[in-house]
Short mmCIF file of C-alpha atoms in Angstrom, two decimals:
data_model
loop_
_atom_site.label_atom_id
_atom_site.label_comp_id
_atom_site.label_asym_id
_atom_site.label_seq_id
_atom_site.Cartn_x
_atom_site.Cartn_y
_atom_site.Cartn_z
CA UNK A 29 133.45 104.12 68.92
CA UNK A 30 136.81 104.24 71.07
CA UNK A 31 134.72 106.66 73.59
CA UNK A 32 131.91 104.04 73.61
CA UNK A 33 134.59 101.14 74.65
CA UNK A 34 136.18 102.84 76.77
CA UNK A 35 133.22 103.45 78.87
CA UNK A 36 132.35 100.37 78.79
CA UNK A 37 135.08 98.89 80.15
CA UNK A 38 135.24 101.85 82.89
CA UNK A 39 131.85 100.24 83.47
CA UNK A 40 132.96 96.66 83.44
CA UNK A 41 136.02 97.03 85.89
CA UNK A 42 134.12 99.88 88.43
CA UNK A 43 133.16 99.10 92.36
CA UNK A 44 130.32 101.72 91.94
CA UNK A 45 126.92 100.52 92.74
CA UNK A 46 123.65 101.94 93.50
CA UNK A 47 121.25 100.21 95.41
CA UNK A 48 117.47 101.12 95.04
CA UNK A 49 114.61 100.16 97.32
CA UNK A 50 111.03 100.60 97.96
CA UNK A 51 109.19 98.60 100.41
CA UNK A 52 106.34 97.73 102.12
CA UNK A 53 105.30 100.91 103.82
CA UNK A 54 104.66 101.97 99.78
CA UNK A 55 106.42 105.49 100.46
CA UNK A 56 109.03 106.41 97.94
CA UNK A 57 112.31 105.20 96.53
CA UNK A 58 115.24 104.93 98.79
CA UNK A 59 118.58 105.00 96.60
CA UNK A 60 122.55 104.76 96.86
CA UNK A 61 125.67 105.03 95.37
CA UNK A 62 128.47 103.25 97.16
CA UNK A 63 131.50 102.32 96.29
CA UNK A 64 132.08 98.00 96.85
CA UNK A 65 135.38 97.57 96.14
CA UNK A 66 135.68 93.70 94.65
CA UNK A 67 138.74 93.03 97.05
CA UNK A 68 137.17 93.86 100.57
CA UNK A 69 138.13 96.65 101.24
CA UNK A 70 135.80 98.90 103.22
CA UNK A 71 132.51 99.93 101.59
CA UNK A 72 131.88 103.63 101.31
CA UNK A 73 128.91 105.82 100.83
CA UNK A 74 128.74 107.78 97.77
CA UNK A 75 125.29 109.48 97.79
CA UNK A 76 122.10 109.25 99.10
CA UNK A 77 118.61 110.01 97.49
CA UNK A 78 114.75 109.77 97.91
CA UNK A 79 111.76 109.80 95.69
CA UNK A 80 108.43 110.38 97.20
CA UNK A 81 105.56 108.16 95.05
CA UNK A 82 102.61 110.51 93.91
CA UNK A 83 99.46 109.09 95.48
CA UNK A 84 98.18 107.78 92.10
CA UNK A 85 100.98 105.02 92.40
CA UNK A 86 100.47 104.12 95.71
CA UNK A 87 97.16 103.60 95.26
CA UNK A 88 97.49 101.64 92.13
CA UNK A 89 100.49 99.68 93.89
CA UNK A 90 98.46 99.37 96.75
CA UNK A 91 95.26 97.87 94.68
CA UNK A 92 97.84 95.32 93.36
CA UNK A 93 98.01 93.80 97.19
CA UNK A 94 94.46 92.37 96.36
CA UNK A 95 92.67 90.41 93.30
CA UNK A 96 90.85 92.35 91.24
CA UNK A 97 89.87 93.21 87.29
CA UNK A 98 92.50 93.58 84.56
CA UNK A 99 95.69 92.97 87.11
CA UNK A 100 97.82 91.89 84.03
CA UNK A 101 97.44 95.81 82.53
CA UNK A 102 97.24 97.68 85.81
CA UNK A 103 100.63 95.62 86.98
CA UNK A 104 102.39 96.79 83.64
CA UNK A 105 101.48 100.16 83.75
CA UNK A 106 102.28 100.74 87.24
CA UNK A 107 105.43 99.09 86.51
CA UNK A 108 106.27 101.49 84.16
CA UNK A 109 105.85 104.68 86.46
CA UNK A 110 107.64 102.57 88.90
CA UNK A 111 110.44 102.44 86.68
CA UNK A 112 110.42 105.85 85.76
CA UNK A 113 111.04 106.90 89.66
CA UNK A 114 113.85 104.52 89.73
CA UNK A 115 114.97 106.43 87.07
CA UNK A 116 114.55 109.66 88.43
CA UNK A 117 116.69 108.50 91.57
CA UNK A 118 119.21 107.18 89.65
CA UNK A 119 119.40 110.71 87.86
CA UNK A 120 119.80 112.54 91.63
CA UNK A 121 122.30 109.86 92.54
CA UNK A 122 124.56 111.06 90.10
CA UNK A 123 123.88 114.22 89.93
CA UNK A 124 124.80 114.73 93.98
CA UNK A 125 127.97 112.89 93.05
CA UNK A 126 129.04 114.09 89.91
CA UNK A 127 129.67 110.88 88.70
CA UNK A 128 128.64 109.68 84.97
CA UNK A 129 126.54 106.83 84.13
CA UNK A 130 129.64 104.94 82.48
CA UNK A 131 131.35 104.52 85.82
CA UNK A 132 128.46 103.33 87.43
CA UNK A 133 128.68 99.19 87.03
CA UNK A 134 124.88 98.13 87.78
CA UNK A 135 122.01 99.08 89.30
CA UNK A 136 120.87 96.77 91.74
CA UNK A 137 116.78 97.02 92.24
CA UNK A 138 114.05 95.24 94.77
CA UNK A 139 111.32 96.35 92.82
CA UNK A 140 108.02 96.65 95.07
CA UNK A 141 106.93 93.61 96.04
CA UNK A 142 102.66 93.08 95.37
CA UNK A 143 102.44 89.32 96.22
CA UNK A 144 104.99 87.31 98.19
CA UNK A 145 103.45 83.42 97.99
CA UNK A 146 106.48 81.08 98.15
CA UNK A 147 104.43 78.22 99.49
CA UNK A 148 102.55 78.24 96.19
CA UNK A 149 105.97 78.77 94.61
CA UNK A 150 106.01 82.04 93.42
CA UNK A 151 107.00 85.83 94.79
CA UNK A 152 106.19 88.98 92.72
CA UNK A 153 107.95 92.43 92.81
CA UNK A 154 106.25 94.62 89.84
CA UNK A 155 109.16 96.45 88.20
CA UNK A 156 110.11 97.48 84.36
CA UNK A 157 114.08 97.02 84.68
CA UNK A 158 114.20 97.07 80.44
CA UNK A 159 112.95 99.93 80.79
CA UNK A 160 115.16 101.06 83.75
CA UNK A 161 118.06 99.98 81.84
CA UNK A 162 117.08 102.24 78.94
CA UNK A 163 116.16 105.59 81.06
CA UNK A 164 119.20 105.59 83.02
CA UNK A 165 121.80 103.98 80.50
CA UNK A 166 123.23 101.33 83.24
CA UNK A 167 123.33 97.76 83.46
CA UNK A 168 120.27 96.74 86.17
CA UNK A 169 120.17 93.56 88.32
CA UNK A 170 116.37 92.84 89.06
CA UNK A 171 114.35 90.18 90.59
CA UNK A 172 116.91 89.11 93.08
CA UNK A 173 114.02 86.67 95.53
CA UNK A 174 112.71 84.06 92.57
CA UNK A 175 115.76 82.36 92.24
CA UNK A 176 115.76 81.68 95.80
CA UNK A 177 112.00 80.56 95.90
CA UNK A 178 112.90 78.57 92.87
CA UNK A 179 115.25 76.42 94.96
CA UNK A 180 112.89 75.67 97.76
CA UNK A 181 113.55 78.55 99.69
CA UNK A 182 110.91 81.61 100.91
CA UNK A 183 112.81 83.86 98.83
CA UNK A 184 112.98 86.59 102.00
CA UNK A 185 114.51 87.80 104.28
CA UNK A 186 117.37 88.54 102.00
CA UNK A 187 119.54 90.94 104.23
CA UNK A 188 120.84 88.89 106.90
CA UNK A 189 123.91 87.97 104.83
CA UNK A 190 124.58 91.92 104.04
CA UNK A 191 124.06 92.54 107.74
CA UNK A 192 126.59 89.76 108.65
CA UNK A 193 129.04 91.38 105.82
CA UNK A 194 128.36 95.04 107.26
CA UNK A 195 126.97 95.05 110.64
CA UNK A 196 128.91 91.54 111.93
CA UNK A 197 131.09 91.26 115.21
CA UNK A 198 134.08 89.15 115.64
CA UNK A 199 133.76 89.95 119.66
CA UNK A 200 129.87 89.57 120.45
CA UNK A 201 126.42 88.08 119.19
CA UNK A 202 124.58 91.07 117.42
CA UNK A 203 120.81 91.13 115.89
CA UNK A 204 119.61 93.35 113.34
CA UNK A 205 116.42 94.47 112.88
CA UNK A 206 114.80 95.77 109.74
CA UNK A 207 111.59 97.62 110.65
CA UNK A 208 110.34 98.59 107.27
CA UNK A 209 106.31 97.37 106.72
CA UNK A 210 106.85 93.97 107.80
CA UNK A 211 110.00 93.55 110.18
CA UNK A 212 112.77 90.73 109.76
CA UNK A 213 115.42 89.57 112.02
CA UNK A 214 119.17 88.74 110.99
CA UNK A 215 120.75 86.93 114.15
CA UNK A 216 124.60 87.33 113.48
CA UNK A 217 126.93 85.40 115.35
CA UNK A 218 130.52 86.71 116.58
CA UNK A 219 132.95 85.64 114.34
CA UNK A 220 132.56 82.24 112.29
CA UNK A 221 131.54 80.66 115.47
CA UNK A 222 128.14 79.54 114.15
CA UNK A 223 125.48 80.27 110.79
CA UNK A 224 123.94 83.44 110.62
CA UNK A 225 120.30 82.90 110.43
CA UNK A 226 117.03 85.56 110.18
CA UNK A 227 113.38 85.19 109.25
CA UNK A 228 110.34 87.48 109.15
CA UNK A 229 109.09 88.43 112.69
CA UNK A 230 105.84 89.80 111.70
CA UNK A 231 104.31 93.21 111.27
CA UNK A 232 106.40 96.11 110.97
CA UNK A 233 105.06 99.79 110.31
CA UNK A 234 102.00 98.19 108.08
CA UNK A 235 99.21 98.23 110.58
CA UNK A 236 100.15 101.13 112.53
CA UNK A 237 100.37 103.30 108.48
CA UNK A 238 97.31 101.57 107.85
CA UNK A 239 95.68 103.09 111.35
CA UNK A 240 96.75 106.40 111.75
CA UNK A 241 96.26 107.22 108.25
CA UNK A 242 92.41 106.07 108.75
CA UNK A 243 91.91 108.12 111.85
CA UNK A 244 94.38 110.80 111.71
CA UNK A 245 94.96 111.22 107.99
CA UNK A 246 98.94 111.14 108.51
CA UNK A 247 100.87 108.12 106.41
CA UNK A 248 103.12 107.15 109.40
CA UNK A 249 103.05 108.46 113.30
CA UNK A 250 106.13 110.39 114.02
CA UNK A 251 108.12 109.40 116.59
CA UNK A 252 105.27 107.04 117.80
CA UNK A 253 103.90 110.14 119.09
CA UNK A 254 100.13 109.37 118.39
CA UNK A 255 100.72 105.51 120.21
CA UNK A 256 102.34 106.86 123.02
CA UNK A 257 99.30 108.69 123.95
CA UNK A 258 97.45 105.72 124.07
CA UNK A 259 96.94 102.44 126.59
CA UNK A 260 98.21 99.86 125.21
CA UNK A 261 95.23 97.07 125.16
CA UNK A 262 96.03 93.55 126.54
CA UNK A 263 93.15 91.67 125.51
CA UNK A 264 93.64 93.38 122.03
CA UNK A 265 97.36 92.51 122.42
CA UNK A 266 97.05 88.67 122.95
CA UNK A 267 94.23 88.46 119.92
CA UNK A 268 96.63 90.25 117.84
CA UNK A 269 99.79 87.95 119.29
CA UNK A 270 97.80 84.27 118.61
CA UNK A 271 97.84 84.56 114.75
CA UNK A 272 99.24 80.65 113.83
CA UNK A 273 102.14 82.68 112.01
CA UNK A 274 104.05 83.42 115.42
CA UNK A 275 104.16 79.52 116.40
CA UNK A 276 105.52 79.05 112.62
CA UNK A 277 109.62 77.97 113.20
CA UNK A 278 111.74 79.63 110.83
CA UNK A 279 112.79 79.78 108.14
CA UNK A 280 109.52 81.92 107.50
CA UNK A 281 108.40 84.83 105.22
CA UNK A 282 105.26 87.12 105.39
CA UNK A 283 103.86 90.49 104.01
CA UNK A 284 100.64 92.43 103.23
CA UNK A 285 99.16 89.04 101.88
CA UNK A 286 98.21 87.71 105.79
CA UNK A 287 98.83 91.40 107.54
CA UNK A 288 96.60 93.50 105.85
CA UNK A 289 93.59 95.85 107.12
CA UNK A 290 90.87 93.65 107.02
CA UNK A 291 93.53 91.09 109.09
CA UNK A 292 92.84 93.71 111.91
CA UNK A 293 89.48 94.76 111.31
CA UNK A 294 88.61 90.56 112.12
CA UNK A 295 90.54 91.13 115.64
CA UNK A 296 88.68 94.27 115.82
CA UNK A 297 85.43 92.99 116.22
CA UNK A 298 85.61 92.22 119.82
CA UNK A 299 86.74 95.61 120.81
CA UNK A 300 83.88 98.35 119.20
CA UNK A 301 84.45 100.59 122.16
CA UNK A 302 88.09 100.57 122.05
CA UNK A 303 89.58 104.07 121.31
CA UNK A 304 91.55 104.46 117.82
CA UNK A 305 94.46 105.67 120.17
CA UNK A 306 94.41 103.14 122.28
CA UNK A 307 94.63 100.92 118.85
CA UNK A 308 97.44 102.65 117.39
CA UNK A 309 99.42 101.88 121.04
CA UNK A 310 98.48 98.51 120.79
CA UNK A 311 99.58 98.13 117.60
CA UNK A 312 102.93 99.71 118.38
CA UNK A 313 103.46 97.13 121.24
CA UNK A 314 102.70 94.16 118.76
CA UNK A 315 105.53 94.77 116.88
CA UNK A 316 107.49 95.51 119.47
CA UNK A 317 106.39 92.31 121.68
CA UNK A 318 106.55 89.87 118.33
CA UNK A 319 110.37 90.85 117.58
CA UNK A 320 111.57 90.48 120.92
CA UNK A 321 109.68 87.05 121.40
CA UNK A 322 112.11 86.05 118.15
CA UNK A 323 114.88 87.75 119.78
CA UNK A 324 114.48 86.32 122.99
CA UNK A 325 113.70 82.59 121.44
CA UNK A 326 116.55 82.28 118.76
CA UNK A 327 119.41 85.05 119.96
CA UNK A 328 118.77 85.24 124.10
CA UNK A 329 122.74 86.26 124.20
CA UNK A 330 122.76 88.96 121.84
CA UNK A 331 125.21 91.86 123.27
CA UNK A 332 123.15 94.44 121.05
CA UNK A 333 119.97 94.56 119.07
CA UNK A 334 120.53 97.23 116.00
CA UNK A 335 117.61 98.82 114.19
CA UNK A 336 117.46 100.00 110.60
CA UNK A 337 114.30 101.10 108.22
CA UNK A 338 111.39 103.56 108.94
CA UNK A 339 111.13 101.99 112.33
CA UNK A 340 114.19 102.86 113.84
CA UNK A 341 112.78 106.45 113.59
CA UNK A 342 110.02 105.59 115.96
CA UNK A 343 111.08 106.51 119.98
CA UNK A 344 107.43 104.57 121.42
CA UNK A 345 108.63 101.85 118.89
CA UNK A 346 111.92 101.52 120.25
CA UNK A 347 111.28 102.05 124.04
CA UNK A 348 108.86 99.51 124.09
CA UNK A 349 110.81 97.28 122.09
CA UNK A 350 113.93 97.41 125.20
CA UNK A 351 111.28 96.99 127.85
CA UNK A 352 109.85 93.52 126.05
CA UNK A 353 113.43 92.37 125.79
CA UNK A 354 113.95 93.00 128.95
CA UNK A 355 110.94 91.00 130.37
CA UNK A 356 111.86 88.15 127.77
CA UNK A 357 115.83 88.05 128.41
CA UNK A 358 115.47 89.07 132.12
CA UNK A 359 118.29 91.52 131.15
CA UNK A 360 118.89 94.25 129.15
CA UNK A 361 119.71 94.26 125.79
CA UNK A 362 120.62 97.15 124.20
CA UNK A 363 118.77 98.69 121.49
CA UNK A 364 119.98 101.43 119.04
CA UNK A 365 119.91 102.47 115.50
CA UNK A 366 122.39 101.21 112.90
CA UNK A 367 123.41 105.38 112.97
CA UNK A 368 126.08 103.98 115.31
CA UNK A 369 127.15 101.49 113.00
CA UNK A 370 128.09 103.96 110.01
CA UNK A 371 124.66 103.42 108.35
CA UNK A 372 121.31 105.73 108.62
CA UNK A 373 118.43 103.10 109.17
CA UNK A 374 116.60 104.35 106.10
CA UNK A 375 119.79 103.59 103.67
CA UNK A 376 120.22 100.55 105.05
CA UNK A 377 117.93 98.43 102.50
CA UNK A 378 119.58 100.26 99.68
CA UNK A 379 122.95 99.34 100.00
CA UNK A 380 121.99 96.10 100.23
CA UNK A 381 120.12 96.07 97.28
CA UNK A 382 123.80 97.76 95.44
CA UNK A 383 126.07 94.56 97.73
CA UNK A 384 123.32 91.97 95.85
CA UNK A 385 123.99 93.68 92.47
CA UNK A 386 128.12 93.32 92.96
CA UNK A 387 127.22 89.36 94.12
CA UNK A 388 125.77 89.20 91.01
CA UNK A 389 127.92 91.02 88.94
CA UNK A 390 130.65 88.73 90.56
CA UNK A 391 129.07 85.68 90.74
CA UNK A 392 128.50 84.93 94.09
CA UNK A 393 125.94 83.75 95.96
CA UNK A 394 123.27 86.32 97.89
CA UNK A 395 121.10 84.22 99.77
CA UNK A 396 121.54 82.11 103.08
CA UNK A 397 120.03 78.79 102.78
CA UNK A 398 119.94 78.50 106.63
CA UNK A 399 117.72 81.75 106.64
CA UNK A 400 115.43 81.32 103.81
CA UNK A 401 115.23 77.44 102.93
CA UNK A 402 116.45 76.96 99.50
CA UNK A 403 118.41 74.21 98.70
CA UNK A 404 121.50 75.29 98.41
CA UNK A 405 123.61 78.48 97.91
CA UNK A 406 122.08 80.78 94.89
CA UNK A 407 123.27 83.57 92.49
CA UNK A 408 120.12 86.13 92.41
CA UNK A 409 119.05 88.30 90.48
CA UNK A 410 118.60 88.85 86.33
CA UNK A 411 120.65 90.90 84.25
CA UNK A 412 119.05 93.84 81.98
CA UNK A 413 122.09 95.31 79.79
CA UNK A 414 122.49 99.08 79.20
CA UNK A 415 123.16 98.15 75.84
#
């Protein structure tokens, strides 16, 4: 019994968190283990992990996206594989840093997010953390956006006050940009000198995944390779850029529930003889063109635009990303991974995920009225005990 306590409190008083995350693009599970120290003092990067999803999950994750017979059992099942990838992460997490569960103090976890509806009040990310909490014998902090939607707000984006904490200047205006399926914006001031603020730009990787893996069979196109052999399509362009989202002011929220395949196919119809290359560049250029028209509206005098998640990894992506600022700003703005920063774009998500779990676990709040519309400052998430 002493052993027990005294693991317990090892795990009570402990700055170790991992953060796990799997988004949009419906991949795999991104994970860290940092160490948060509750006093400020500089975050530090444990370990790193990454579980691929078998194809049965991301299909049945993916059928989620959509109505359809017996949701209620198909949601708990695949909620219980989910968990049990979690769970193997958490297992390579410590095993890379030969650190035991008892030191660990939570588990912070997104969950994967299957309907996002906060204008009907409600946001759902399937996840089992009971059983989370029970495979990997560590306190988990789950279900960090319904708090937020239960105050008023949109319940995303959720990382512009992590990217202020992490990625913040004191000198110069800096933007962040979190390319994952759909991309976000976190606009963070220098200094204290005004709010930070952030909202959902619009598509991210989705459509372009969605495309090359019809026509090419790959899930993502490497290095934008694919696009960048393409034209880029400016009747296609301006069809795809007049969605009624775009004109929305923030704060604002979207996902696969308004971009989605048959979203495109509509836009589509106009264009039959269009090549499927010439698609995929268009595509490319949507993003790219739809972030820098938020860029250029809300943050004109950013010094530096930083890019994190599966996007940052895309060259076409992030040329023609520059070259849109450019034309919007008429200047340049710099654009460059969060790599420079001290954080690989595709950990990024993670350790934010492990800084909500320690605002939990300390009480504080993890959500930025200004960005997402709630009421009023929040605690999120919900605790799951290891025991």
């Amino acid at each position: 019994m002493s052993a027990d306590l005294s693991s317990l409190q090892r795990s009570a008083s402990s700055s170790l968190y991992i953060g796990l995350m799997s988004g949009t693009s419906l991949d795999g599970v991104d994970g860290m283990l940092a160490s948060l120290p509750d006093d400020g003092q500089p975050m530090a990067t444990l370990a790193t992990a990454y579980v691929p999803f078998p194809e049965d999950l991301r299909a049945a994750l993916m059928a989620l996206q959509a109505n359809g017979e017996n949701e209620l059992q198909r949601e708990a099942l695949a909620a219980n594989q989910l968990a049990n990838y979690y769970a193997q992460c958490v297992a390579q997490l410590l095993e890379k840093s030969a650190i035991p569960a008892a030191y660990i103090r939570a588990v912070g976890v997104h969950g994967q997010t299957i309907r996002h509806r906060p204008e009907l009040g409600y946001t759902r990310q399937t996840n089992n953390p009971s059983l989370l909490a029970e495979l990997c014998g560590i306190d988990v902090i789950a279900d960090f956006r319904s708090r937020d939607v239960a105050a008023g707000g949109q319940g995303a984006p959720l990382v512009p006050a992590f990217h202020q904490a992490v990625f913040g200047s004191d000198d110069e205006m800096r933007v962040a940009v979190n390319i994952g399926g759909i991309s976000n914006i976190s606009i963070l001031p220098a200094g204290k000198q005004a709010a930070t603020s952030g909202f959902d730009t619009g598509p991210g990787n989705v459509l372009m995944d969605a495309w090359i893996a019809r026509h090419q069979g790959r899930s993502y196109d490497a290095d934008g390779a694919w696009g960048a052999s393409g034209k880029v399509d400016a009747a296609l362009l301006a069809a795809l850029r007049s969605d009624d989202y775009f004109a929305l002011p923030p704060p604002k929220s979207t996902g696969r529930d308004l971009f989605h395949v048959e979203w495109l196919e509509q836009r589509l119809q106009g264009f039959p003889s269009l090549p499927p290359v010439d698609v995929q560049a268009t595509l490319t250029a949507f993003t790219a063109s739809t972030i820098a028209d938020a860029i250029v509206a809300h943050a004109s005098a950013a010094a530096a635009v930083y890019v994190c998640g599966g996007g940052a990894y895309n060259g076409y992506l992030l040329e023609l990303l520059a070259q849109a600022l450019q034309a919007g700003a008429d200047r340049p703005i710099p654009v460059m991974s969060t790599e420079v920063l001290g954080v690989a774009p595709n950990h990024v998500e993670a350790l934010a995920f492990a800084w909500l779990a320690q605002r939990f676990c300390l009480r504080l709040p993890g959500n930025l009225p200004a960005v997402t519309g709630a009421r009023g400052l929040r605690v999120l998430g919900g605790l799951y005990p290891a025991q």
